PDB file of C-alpha atoms in Angstrom:
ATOM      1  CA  UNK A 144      46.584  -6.900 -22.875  1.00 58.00           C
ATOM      2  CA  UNK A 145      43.540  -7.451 -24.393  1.00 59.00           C
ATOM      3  CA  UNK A 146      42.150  -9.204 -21.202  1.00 66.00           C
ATOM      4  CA  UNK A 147      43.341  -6.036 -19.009  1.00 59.00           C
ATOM      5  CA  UNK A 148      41.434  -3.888 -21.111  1.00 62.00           C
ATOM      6  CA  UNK A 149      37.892  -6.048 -21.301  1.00 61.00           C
ATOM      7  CA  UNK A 150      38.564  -6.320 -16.905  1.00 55.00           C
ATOM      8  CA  UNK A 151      38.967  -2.221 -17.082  1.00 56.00           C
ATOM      9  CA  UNK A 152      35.650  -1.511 -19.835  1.00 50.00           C
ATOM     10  CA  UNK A 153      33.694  -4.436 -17.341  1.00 58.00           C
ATOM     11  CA  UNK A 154      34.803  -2.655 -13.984  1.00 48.00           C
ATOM     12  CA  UNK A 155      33.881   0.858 -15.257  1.00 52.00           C
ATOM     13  CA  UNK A 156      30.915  -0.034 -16.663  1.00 49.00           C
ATOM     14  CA  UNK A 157      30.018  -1.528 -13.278  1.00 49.00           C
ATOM     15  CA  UNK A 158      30.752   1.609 -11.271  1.00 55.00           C
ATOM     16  CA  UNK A 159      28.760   3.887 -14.160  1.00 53.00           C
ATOM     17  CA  UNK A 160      25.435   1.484 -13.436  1.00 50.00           C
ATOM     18  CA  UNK A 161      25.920   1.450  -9.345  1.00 47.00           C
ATOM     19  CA  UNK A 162      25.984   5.055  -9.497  1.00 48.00           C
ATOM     20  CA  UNK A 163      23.103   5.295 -11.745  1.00 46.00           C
ATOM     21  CA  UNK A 164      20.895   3.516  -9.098  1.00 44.00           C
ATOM     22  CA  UNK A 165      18.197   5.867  -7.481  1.00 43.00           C
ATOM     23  CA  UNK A 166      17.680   5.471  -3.848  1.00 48.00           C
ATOM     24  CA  UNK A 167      13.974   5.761  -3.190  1.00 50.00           C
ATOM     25  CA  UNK A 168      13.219   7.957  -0.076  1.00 59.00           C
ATOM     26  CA  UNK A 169      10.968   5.883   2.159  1.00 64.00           C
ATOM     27  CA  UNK A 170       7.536   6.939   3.152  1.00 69.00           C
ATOM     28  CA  UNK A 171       7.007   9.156   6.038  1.00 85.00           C
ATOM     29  CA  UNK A 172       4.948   6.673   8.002  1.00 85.00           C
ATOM     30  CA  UNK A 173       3.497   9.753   9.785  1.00 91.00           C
ATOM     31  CA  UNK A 174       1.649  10.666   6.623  1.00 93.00           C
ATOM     32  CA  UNK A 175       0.703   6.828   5.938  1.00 92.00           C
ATOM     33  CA  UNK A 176      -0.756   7.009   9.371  1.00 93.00           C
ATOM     34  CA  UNK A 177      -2.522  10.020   8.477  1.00 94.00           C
ATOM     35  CA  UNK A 178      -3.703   8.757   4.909  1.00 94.00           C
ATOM     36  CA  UNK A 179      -5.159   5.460   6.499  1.00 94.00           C
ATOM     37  CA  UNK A 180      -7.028   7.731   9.513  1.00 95.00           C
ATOM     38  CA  UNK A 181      -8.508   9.256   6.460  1.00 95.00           C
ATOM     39  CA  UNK A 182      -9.543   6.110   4.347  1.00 94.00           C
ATOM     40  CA  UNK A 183     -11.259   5.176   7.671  1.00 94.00           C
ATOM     41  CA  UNK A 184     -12.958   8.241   8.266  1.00 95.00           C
ATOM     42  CA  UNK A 185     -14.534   8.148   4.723  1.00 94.00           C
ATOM     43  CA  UNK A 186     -15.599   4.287   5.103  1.00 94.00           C
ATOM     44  CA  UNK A 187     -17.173   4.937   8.423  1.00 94.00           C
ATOM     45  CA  UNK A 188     -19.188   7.898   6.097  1.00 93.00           C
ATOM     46  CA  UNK A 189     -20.334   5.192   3.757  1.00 92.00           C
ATOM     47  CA  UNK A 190     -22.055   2.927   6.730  1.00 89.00           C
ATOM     48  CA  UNK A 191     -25.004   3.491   5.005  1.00 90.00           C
ATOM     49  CA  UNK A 192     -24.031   2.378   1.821  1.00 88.00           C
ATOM     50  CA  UNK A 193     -24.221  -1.083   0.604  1.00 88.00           C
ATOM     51  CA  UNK A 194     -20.748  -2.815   0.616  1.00 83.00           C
ATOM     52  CA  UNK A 195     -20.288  -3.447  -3.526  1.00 85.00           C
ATOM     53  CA  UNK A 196     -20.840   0.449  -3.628  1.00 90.00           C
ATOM     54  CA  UNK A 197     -18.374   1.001  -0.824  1.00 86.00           C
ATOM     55  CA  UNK A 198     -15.375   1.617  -2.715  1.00 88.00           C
ATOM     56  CA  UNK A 199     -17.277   4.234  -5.091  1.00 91.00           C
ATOM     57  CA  UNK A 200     -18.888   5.914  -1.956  1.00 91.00           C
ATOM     58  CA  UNK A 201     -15.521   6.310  -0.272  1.00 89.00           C
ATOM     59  CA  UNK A 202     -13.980   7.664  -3.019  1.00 89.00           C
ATOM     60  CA  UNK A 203     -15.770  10.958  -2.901  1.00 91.00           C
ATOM     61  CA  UNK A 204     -13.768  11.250   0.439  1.00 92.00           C
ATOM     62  CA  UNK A 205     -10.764  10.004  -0.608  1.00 92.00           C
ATOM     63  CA  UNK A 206      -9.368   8.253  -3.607  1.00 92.00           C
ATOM     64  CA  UNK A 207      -6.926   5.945  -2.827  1.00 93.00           C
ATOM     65  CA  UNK A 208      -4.958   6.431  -6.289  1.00 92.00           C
ATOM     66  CA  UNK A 209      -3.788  10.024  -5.369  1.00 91.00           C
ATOM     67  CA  UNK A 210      -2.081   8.493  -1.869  1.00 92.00           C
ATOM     68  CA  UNK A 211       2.118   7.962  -3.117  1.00 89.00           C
ATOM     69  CA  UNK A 212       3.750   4.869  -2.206  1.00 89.00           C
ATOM     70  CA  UNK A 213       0.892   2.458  -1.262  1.00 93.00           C
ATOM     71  CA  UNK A 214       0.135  -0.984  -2.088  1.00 94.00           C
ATOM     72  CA  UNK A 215      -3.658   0.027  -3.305  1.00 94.00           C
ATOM     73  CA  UNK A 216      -5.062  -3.829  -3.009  1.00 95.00           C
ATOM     74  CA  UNK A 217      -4.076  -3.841   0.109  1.00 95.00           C
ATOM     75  CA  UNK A 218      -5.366  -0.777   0.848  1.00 95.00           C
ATOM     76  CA  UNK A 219      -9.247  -1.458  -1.257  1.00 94.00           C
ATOM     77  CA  UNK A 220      -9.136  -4.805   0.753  1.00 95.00           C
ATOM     78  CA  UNK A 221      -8.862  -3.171   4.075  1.00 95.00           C
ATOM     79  CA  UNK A 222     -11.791  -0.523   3.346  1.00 94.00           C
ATOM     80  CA  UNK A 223     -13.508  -3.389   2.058  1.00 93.00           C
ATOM     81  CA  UNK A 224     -13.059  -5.982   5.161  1.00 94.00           C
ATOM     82  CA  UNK A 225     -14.216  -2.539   7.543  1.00 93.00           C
ATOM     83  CA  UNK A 226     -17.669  -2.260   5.087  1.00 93.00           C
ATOM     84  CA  UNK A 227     -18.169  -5.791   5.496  1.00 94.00           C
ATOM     85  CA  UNK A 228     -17.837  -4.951   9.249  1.00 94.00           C
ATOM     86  CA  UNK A 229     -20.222  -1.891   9.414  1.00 92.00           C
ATOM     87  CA  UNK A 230     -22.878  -4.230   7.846  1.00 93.00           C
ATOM     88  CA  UNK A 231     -22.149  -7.488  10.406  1.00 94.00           C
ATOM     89  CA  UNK A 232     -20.815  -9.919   7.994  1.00 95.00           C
ATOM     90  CA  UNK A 233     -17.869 -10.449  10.528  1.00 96.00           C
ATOM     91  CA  UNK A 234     -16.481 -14.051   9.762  1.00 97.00           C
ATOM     92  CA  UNK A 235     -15.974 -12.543   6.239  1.00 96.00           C
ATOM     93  CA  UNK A 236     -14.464  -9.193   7.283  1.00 95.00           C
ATOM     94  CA  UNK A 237     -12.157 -11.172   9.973  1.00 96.00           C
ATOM     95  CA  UNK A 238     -11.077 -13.951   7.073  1.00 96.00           C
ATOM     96  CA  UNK A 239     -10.634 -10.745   5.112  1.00 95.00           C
ATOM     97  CA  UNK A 240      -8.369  -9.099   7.496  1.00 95.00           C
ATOM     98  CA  UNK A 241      -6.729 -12.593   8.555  1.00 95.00           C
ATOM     99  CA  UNK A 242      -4.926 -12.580   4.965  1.00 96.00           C
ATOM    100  CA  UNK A 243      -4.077  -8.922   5.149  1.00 95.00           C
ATOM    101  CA  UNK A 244      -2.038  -9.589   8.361  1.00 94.00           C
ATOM    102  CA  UNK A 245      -0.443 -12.199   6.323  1.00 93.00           C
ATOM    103  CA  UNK A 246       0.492 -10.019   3.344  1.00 94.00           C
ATOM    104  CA  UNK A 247       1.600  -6.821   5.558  1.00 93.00           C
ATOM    105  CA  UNK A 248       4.506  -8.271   7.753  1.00 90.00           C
ATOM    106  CA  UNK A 249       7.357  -6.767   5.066  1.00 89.00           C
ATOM    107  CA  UNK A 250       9.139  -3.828   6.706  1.00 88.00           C
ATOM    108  CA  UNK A 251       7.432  -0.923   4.143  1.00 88.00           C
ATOM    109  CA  UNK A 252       4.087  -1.946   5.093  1.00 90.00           C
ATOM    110  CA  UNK A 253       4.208  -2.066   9.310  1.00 89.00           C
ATOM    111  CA  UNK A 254       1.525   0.708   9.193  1.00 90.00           C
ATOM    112  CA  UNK A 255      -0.911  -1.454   7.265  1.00 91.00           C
ATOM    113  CA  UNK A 256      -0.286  -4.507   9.688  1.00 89.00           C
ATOM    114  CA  UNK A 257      -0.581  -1.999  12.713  1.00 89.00           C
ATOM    115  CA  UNK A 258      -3.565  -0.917  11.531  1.00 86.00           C
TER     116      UNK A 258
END
């Protein structure tokens, strides 16, 4: 008896934590896609600038840490790979985006790889 009863507290507790599990809502990749057309419109706005004041320039456009549901490094490390572009220091911008491709190929960040 006492077995029965330690199966029935186990299996209830079970069912009490699997319906206690939050599904997340994914990301609208519309409004990804819409975020990132922004972080590029505000790096092409910091041409100018010189790439370790990128991120601080492009911030006053758009700061990354307001944007839900984004891997930010990822996100810093693209902006910074398109500065290093915009100021012709390609075989670092391309080794940049090289390991970016690498790191984007899970299914919640196809956007980022896209892109």
């Amino acid at each position: 008896m006492k077995s029965f009863i330690t199966k029935i507290y186990i299996l209830t507790f079970g069912i009490i934590s699997l319906c206690c599990v939050s599904k997340q809502k994914p990301v609208d990749p519309g409004y990804k896609q819409n975020c990132l057309i922004q972080l590029d419109d505000a790096v092409d706005n910091c041409k100018e600038c010189s790439v370790d004041s990128m991120e601080r320039c492009f911030k006053k456009y758009l700061d990354l840490d307001t944007i839900k549901d984004i891997d930010i490094k990822i996100w810093r490390e693209y902006a910074y790979a398109k500065g290093l572009y915009h100021h012709s220091v390609f075989a670092k911008s391309k080794e940049l985006v090289n390991q970016l491709i690498g790191v984007t190929e899970g299914p919640s960040q196809l956007i980022e790889h896209a892109k």
